[in-house]
Short mmCIF file of C-alpha atoms and ligand atoms in Angstrom, two decimals:
data_model
loop_
_atom_site.label_atom_id
_atom_site.label_comp_id
_atom_site.label_asym_id
_atom_site.label_seq_id
_atom_site.Cartn_x
_atom_site.Cartn_y
_atom_site.Cartn_z
CA MET T 4 -36.17 160.53 -75.20
CA ILE T 5 -38.62 159.58 -72.97
CA ILE T 6 -42.33 160.69 -73.04
CA VAL T 7 -43.96 161.19 -69.57
CA MET T 8 -48.02 161.07 -69.71
CA LYS T 9 -49.81 162.68 -67.17
CA THR T 10 -51.14 160.79 -64.61
CA GLY T 11 -54.53 159.92 -65.57
CA ALA T 12 -53.69 159.85 -69.47
CA THR T 13 -55.80 156.82 -71.14
CA ARG T 14 -55.08 154.01 -72.77
CA VAL T 15 -56.24 155.59 -76.13
CA ASP T 16 -54.16 158.75 -75.08
CA ILE T 17 -51.13 156.36 -74.87
CA ASP T 18 -51.76 154.22 -78.37
CA ARG T 19 -52.48 157.88 -79.66
CA VAL T 20 -48.57 158.94 -78.74
CA VAL T 21 -46.95 156.06 -79.57
CA ALA T 22 -48.43 155.84 -83.32
CA LYS T 23 -47.40 159.15 -83.94
CA VAL T 24 -43.84 158.53 -82.62
CA GLU T 25 -43.91 154.87 -84.72
CA ALA T 26 -44.88 157.04 -87.92
CA ARG T 27 -41.65 158.82 -87.93
CA GLY T 28 -39.98 155.32 -87.90
CA LEU T 29 -38.65 155.51 -84.19
CA LYS T 30 -39.27 152.39 -81.90
CA THR T 31 -41.21 152.58 -78.44
CA HIS T 32 -40.94 150.99 -75.22
CA LEU T 33 -43.84 151.27 -72.61
CA SER T 34 -43.33 151.58 -68.60
CA GLU T 35 -46.39 151.33 -67.28
CA GLY T 36 -45.76 152.51 -63.68
CA GLU T 37 -48.38 152.99 -60.63
CA ASP T 38 -48.29 156.60 -60.85
CA ARG T 39 -47.08 157.11 -64.61
CA THR T 40 -46.66 156.10 -67.96
CA VAL T 41 -43.10 156.60 -69.77
CA ILE T 42 -42.79 156.00 -73.34
CA GLY T 43 -39.30 155.50 -74.08
CA VAL T 44 -38.22 156.74 -77.63
CA ILE T 45 -35.72 154.57 -79.67
CA GLY T 46 -34.44 155.20 -83.09
CA HIS T 47 -31.53 157.30 -84.91
CA ASP T 48 -32.84 160.68 -84.52
CA PRO T 49 -35.19 160.61 -81.52
CA PHE T 50 -34.90 164.66 -81.49
CA SER T 51 -37.16 164.91 -84.22
CA ILE T 52 -40.22 164.19 -81.64
CA LYS T 53 -39.60 166.74 -79.03
CA ASP T 54 -41.72 169.48 -80.62
CA ALA T 55 -44.33 167.12 -81.61
CA PHE T 56 -46.14 166.71 -78.48
CA THR T 57 -46.28 170.72 -77.19
CA HIS T 58 -49.82 170.29 -77.86
CA ASP T 59 -50.79 167.36 -76.87
CA GLU T 60 -52.93 167.22 -73.61
CA SER T 61 -51.96 163.88 -72.18
CA VAL T 62 -47.87 164.29 -72.58
CA GLN T 63 -46.39 166.15 -69.56
CA ASP T 64 -43.31 166.37 -70.79
CA VAL T 65 -40.54 164.90 -73.39
CA LEU T 66 -37.47 164.34 -72.20
CA ARG T 67 -33.63 163.71 -73.25
CA VAL T 68 -32.30 160.47 -71.46
CA THR T 69 -28.96 161.61 -70.30
CA ARG T 70 -27.31 158.43 -70.05
CA PRO T 71 -26.20 156.45 -73.11
CA TYR T 72 -28.27 153.41 -71.84
CA LYS T 73 -32.06 154.16 -72.02
CA LEU T 74 -34.42 151.07 -71.03
CA SER T 75 -32.22 150.15 -68.12
CA SER T 76 -31.80 153.76 -66.65
CA ARG T 77 -34.11 154.78 -63.74
CA GLU T 78 -35.08 157.53 -65.71
CA TRP T 79 -36.87 155.27 -68.11
CA ARG T 80 -38.75 153.45 -65.03
CA ARG T 81 -38.63 154.84 -61.54
CA SER T 82 -39.77 151.75 -59.72
CA ASP T 83 -37.76 148.50 -59.22
CA THR T 84 -38.12 146.31 -61.61
CA VAL T 85 -39.36 142.79 -60.03
CA ILE T 86 -38.64 139.64 -62.02
CA LYS T 87 -41.78 136.62 -60.82
CA LEU T 88 -40.84 133.06 -61.07
CA ASP T 89 -42.68 129.97 -60.55
CA GLY T 90 -43.18 129.24 -56.72
CA GLY T 91 -44.17 132.17 -55.54
CA ILE T 92 -40.01 133.87 -56.12
CA ALA T 93 -39.66 137.38 -56.89
CA VAL T 94 -36.10 139.12 -57.64
CA GLY T 95 -36.00 142.39 -57.17
CA GLY T 96 -38.59 143.01 -54.29
CA ALA T 97 -38.53 143.33 -50.67
CA ALA T 98 -37.26 139.55 -50.12
CA VAL T 99 -33.89 138.73 -50.98
CA VAL T 100 -33.29 135.53 -53.02
CA VAL T 101 -30.58 133.08 -52.70
CA MET T 102 -29.56 130.65 -56.02
CA ALA T 103 -27.22 128.07 -55.23
CA GLY T 104 -25.67 125.14 -57.00
CA PRO T 105 -22.70 123.26 -58.32
CA CYS T 106 -20.53 125.42 -60.44
CA SER T 107 -21.42 122.34 -63.19
CA VAL T 108 -24.18 119.89 -63.38
CA GLU T 109 -21.83 116.65 -63.27
CA GLY T 110 -23.99 113.83 -63.51
CA GLU T 111 -27.87 113.13 -62.11
CA ALA T 112 -27.43 111.79 -59.09
CA MET T 113 -24.95 114.26 -58.15
CA LEU T 114 -27.12 117.28 -58.71
CA LEU T 115 -30.45 115.67 -57.35
CA GLU T 116 -28.05 115.51 -54.02
CA THR T 117 -27.24 119.00 -54.05
CA ALA T 118 -30.87 120.56 -55.55
CA GLN T 119 -32.13 118.69 -52.06
CA ALA T 120 -29.39 120.10 -50.05
CA VAL T 121 -30.35 123.61 -51.26
CA ARG T 122 -33.77 123.34 -50.72
CA ASN T 123 -33.39 122.17 -47.29
CA ALA T 124 -31.39 124.69 -46.46
CA GLY T 125 -33.82 127.24 -47.44
CA GLY T 126 -32.29 128.55 -51.13
CA HIS T 127 -34.65 129.40 -53.63
CA ILE T 128 -33.10 128.81 -56.89
CA LEU T 129 -30.74 125.70 -58.01
CA ARG T 130 -27.87 126.95 -60.70
CA GLY T 131 -25.67 124.59 -62.43
CA GLY T 132 -23.82 124.77 -65.43
CA ALA T 133 -24.40 122.44 -68.04
CA PHE T 134 -22.45 124.33 -71.22
CA LYS T 135 -19.49 125.57 -69.46
CA PRO T 136 -17.19 128.46 -70.48
CA ARG T 137 -13.83 127.29 -69.38
CA THR T 138 -10.18 129.06 -69.44
CA SER T 139 -8.53 126.06 -70.81
CA PRO T 140 -9.74 123.56 -73.50
CA TYR T 141 -8.56 120.46 -71.54
CA SER T 142 -10.78 121.11 -68.59
CA PHE T 143 -14.09 119.24 -68.30
CA GLN T 144 -16.44 121.33 -70.61
CA GLY T 145 -19.82 120.60 -69.21
CA LEU T 146 -22.53 117.69 -70.23
CA GLY T 147 -24.39 120.33 -72.63
CA ARG T 148 -27.77 118.83 -73.20
CA GLU T 149 -27.77 115.92 -71.19
CA GLY T 150 -27.25 118.49 -68.37
CA LEU T 151 -30.17 120.56 -68.99
CA GLN T 152 -32.34 117.56 -68.48
CA TYR T 153 -30.92 116.71 -65.25
CA LEU T 154 -31.48 120.57 -64.24
CA ALA T 155 -35.21 119.75 -65.56
CA ALA T 156 -35.39 116.27 -63.58
CA ALA T 157 -33.88 118.41 -60.13
CA ARG T 158 -36.94 121.03 -60.58
CA GLU T 159 -38.97 118.41 -60.67
CA LEU T 160 -37.96 116.54 -57.36
CA THR T 161 -37.55 119.89 -55.35
CA GLY T 162 -39.81 122.74 -57.05
CA LEU T 163 -36.62 124.83 -57.22
CA PRO T 164 -36.55 126.91 -60.62
CA VAL T 165 -33.30 126.68 -62.33
CA ILE T 166 -30.99 128.80 -63.77
CA THR T 167 -28.01 127.67 -66.32
CA GLU T 168 -25.77 129.14 -68.69
CA VAL T 169 -25.78 129.49 -72.35
CA MET T 170 -22.87 130.38 -74.59
CA THR T 171 -23.85 130.39 -78.07
CA PRO T 172 -26.79 132.36 -80.15
CA SER T 173 -27.76 129.00 -81.55
CA GLU T 174 -28.36 127.00 -78.21
CA VAL T 175 -30.48 130.02 -76.72
CA ASP T 176 -33.67 128.43 -77.87
CA GLY T 177 -32.86 125.22 -76.59
CA VAL T 178 -31.62 126.23 -72.89
CA SER T 179 -34.27 128.81 -72.66
CA GLU T 180 -37.01 125.79 -73.07
CA VAL T 181 -35.81 124.12 -69.80
CA ALA T 182 -34.20 127.00 -67.78
CA ASP T 183 -35.97 129.50 -65.65
CA ILE T 184 -33.77 131.97 -65.77
CA VAL T 185 -31.15 131.79 -68.80
CA GLN T 186 -27.57 132.88 -67.45
CA ILE T 187 -25.18 135.06 -69.68
CA GLY T 188 -21.52 134.71 -68.41
CA THR T 189 -18.65 137.16 -67.87
CA ARG T 190 -16.75 136.21 -71.11
CA ASN T 191 -19.90 137.03 -72.94
CA MET T 192 -21.15 140.30 -71.54
CA GLN T 193 -20.18 141.62 -74.66
CA ASN T 194 -21.33 138.68 -77.08
CA PHE T 195 -23.54 141.28 -78.75
CA ASP T 196 -25.58 138.36 -81.34
CA LEU T 197 -25.96 136.19 -77.56
CA LEU T 198 -27.49 139.36 -76.02
CA ARG T 199 -29.47 140.05 -78.85
CA GLU T 200 -30.88 136.82 -79.17
CA CYS T 201 -31.35 136.55 -75.26
CA GLY T 202 -33.54 139.54 -75.95
CA ARG T 203 -35.85 137.89 -78.38
CA GLN T 204 -36.75 134.64 -75.68
CA PRO T 205 -39.51 134.64 -73.09
CA LYS T 206 -37.33 133.64 -70.07
CA PRO T 207 -35.39 136.17 -67.77
CA VAL T 208 -31.88 136.63 -68.10
CA LEU T 209 -29.09 136.95 -65.31
CA LEU T 210 -26.07 139.26 -67.47
CA LYS T 211 -23.09 138.85 -65.24
CA ARG T 212 -20.59 141.66 -65.19
CA GLY T 213 -17.79 141.46 -68.27
CA LEU T 214 -14.64 140.44 -66.08
CA SER T 215 -13.01 144.25 -66.83
CA SER T 216 -15.90 146.00 -67.97
CA THR T 217 -17.62 149.35 -66.51
CA ILE T 218 -20.48 149.80 -65.05
CA GLU T 219 -21.30 151.90 -68.17
CA GLU T 220 -20.67 148.87 -70.63
CA TRP T 221 -22.45 146.58 -68.66
CA LEU T 222 -25.34 148.56 -68.80
CA LEU T 223 -25.05 149.07 -72.11
CA SER T 224 -24.91 144.98 -72.81
CA ALA T 225 -28.56 144.94 -70.50
CA GLU T 226 -29.64 147.36 -72.79
CA TYR T 227 -29.18 145.25 -76.01
CA ILE T 228 -31.17 142.34 -74.10
CA LEU T 229 -33.74 145.24 -73.36
CA SER T 230 -33.90 146.64 -76.43
CA GLN T 231 -35.30 143.47 -78.11
CA GLY T 232 -38.24 143.54 -76.25
CA ASN T 233 -37.23 141.30 -72.68
CA TYR T 234 -37.29 143.56 -70.30
CA GLN T 235 -36.75 140.81 -67.12
CA VAL T 236 -33.05 141.36 -67.02
CA MET T 237 -30.98 141.11 -63.64
CA LEU T 238 -27.55 142.30 -63.29
CA CYS T 239 -24.81 139.73 -61.66
CA GLU T 240 -21.70 141.47 -60.06
CA ARG T 241 -19.42 138.43 -60.14
CA GLY T 242 -15.76 140.25 -59.14
CA ILE T 243 -13.57 142.54 -61.56
CA ARG T 244 -10.08 141.92 -62.43
CA THR T 245 -7.56 144.12 -60.76
CA PHE T 246 -4.21 144.49 -59.91
CA GLU T 247 -4.66 142.42 -56.69
CA THR T 248 -3.84 138.67 -57.19
CA ALA T 249 -4.43 137.34 -53.86
CA MET T 250 -7.99 136.48 -54.66
CA ARG T 251 -9.53 135.03 -57.97
CA ASN T 252 -11.27 138.83 -58.38
CA THR T 253 -11.97 141.78 -56.45
CA LEU T 254 -15.56 141.93 -55.22
CA ASP T 255 -17.16 145.35 -56.22
CA ILE T 256 -19.17 146.09 -53.14
CA GLY T 257 -19.64 149.89 -54.52
CA ALA T 258 -21.19 148.34 -57.60
CA ILE T 259 -24.56 147.62 -55.98
CA PRO T 260 -25.83 150.79 -54.56
CA LEU T 261 -24.57 152.51 -57.96
CA LEU T 262 -26.48 150.43 -59.61
CA LYS T 263 -29.37 151.04 -57.95
CA GLU T 264 -29.34 154.83 -58.66
CA LEU T 265 -28.51 154.28 -62.11
CA SER T 266 -30.64 151.27 -62.75
CA HIS T 267 -34.11 149.84 -61.84
CA LEU T 268 -33.08 146.38 -62.55
CA PRO T 269 -32.26 143.79 -59.73
CA VAL T 270 -28.74 143.47 -58.84
CA VAL T 271 -27.55 139.76 -57.89
CA VAL T 272 -24.13 139.35 -56.31
CA ASP T 273 -21.86 136.25 -56.90
CA PRO T 274 -19.45 135.90 -53.82
CA SER T 275 -17.89 132.39 -55.43
CA HIS T 276 -16.54 133.66 -58.55
CA ALA T 277 -15.81 137.10 -56.71
CA THR T 278 -13.41 135.65 -54.56
CA GLY T 279 -12.23 132.15 -55.52
CA LYS T 280 -11.73 130.57 -52.36
CA TRP T 281 -14.69 129.02 -50.47
CA SER T 282 -13.91 130.48 -46.63
CA LEU T 283 -14.38 133.90 -48.10
CA VAL T 284 -17.38 133.32 -49.38
CA ALA T 285 -19.65 134.06 -46.52
CA ALA T 286 -18.66 137.39 -45.37
CA SER T 287 -18.70 138.35 -49.28
CA ALA T 288 -22.32 137.10 -49.28
CA ARG T 289 -23.28 139.07 -46.15
CA ALA T 290 -21.60 141.90 -47.63
CA ALA T 291 -23.74 141.97 -50.70
CA VAL T 292 -26.56 141.46 -48.78
CA ALA T 293 -25.75 144.63 -46.44
CA ALA T 294 -25.16 146.71 -49.18
CA GLY T 295 -28.45 145.95 -50.97
CA ALA T 296 -28.22 143.00 -53.23
CA ASP T 297 -31.57 141.28 -54.27
CA ALA T 298 -30.11 138.16 -54.23
CA VAL T 299 -26.58 136.16 -54.11
CA MET T 300 -25.61 133.13 -56.22
CA ILE T 301 -23.92 130.69 -54.38
CA GLU T 302 -21.60 127.82 -55.56
CA VAL T 303 -22.44 124.56 -53.15
CA HIS T 304 -20.82 121.03 -54.15
CA PRO T 305 -21.61 118.04 -51.79
CA ARG T 306 -18.34 116.97 -52.14
CA PRO T 307 -16.25 120.15 -52.71
CA ASP T 308 -12.62 118.20 -53.21
CA GLU T 309 -14.39 116.03 -55.90
CA ALA T 310 -15.91 118.79 -58.17
CA LEU T 311 -15.07 118.89 -61.81
CA SER T 312 -14.62 122.56 -61.78
CA ASP T 313 -14.52 125.29 -59.03
CA GLY T 314 -14.52 123.07 -56.18
CA PRO T 315 -12.20 125.56 -54.07
CA GLN T 316 -14.94 128.06 -53.89
CA SER T 317 -17.50 125.89 -53.39
CA LEU T 318 -19.53 125.52 -50.15
CA THR T 319 -20.52 122.00 -48.41
CA PRO T 320 -24.29 121.93 -47.76
CA ASP T 321 -23.65 122.00 -44.16
CA ASN T 322 -21.74 125.40 -44.78
CA PHE T 323 -24.25 126.68 -46.82
CA ALA T 324 -26.68 126.13 -44.20
CA VAL T 325 -25.04 128.06 -41.90
CA VAL T 326 -24.85 131.27 -44.30
CA MET T 327 -27.94 131.08 -45.13
CA GLY T 328 -28.62 132.06 -41.46
CA GLU T 329 -26.46 134.56 -41.18
CA LEU T 330 -27.81 136.25 -44.30
CA ARG T 331 -31.46 135.82 -42.60
CA ARG T 332 -29.90 137.93 -39.77
CA VAL T 333 -28.10 140.45 -41.84
CA ALA T 334 -31.29 140.73 -44.61
CA GLU T 335 -33.19 141.78 -41.02
CA ALA T 336 -30.44 143.97 -39.72
CA VAL T 337 -31.21 146.08 -42.90
CA GLY T 338 -34.64 146.12 -42.66
CA ARG T 339 -34.89 143.43 -45.41
CA ARG T 340 -35.56 139.70 -45.47
CA VAL T 341 -34.65 136.43 -47.29
CA ALA T 342 -37.23 135.33 -48.86
CA GLU T 343 -39.28 131.82 -47.73
CA GLY T 344 -38.22 128.82 -48.84
CA VAL T 345 -39.62 127.14 -51.79
CA ALA T 346 -43.37 125.93 -50.47
CA ALA T 347 -43.28 122.94 -47.88
CA GLY T 348 -45.23 119.85 -49.31
CA ALA T 349 -43.46 119.95 -52.87
CA ALA T 350 -41.58 116.45 -53.83
CA GLY T 351 -38.29 115.46 -52.09
C1 PEP B 10 -21.06 130.26 -63.60
O1 PEP B 10 -21.64 131.37 -63.11
O2 PEP B 10 -20.90 129.36 -64.13
C2 PEP B 10 -19.57 131.18 -64.29
C3 PEP B 10 -18.85 130.59 -65.12
O3 PEP B 10 -19.24 132.26 -63.67
P1 PEP B 10 -18.52 133.39 -64.56
O4 PEP B 10 -19.37 133.47 -65.68
O5 PEP B 10 -19.15 134.62 -63.57
O6 PEP B 10 -17.20 133.83 -64.41
MN1 MN B 11 -17.91 128.12 -61.61
#
């Protein structure tokens, strides 16, 4: 259920309503928009509050949220969620943001080299996996905690915030300490313990779509994070498994405008894992921005032929710079813009 407060309801009014709901053993989540405050009510029997506020003059309406996911729905929060990061970067606002970097952090020198290339091309956030979810146990598994230290060094050098994946609940605190955005990979979209743990730490979370997950399952996974009190969640479409095997996955472009209708959360698109082939990345990234994505995440490697993971889908720094220019033009064509690069003057 949601309780919609009247415009002009005071803090005292809101506190009174919250206290009354919580006294019934239900949980509340506040969405304080510019024009109205909405109180989300979560619990086993939220319907019992339906009649409790008919005489409260600060309450405009008590409504049932029709979707199974609540806090991730547009009904709970009408305005877009904007996630603010260091360096004045915001995901979900007017400007499109570009995250880029290697699939895996392979060492310090290669990461610093890639980070500088990403920054020089105007990229905003550095990606790089330290804990790698590999299909085969014999493939490179990532540098783990050592990789996190290199990410911190790359941020120090370039001023770029960093995003990196966490695979297990026990590593959440360690990853969260270093990362500016914590990534949950496609294979863990329904690792409910991991989702809950990420909901209890303070950093924004990028939640990738499970490789065979429906939009509803995805939004319910986001709900696990939000329901723990972390409302800074972005959804990342990275291709789904279909009958088509010509590409690594099938990029679900329609998911972008659909998510925008159903949810207030920012939408990110990863054209690298969606296609698996570097020559298809630029067109897919352009399509994502044209369809309304708030950010794209692109794999970039200084020498893709030598990459320890996902070389075939990685762009060279030169190709990445070309894509940045294309994305600027597409964003302008659809009435948006690509965000300014990290402030000139930072070291590097
Ligand atoms: C990644 O982005 O590093 C990754 C492993 O992607 P996905 O979870 O989408 O396969
Ligand atoms: Mn990868």
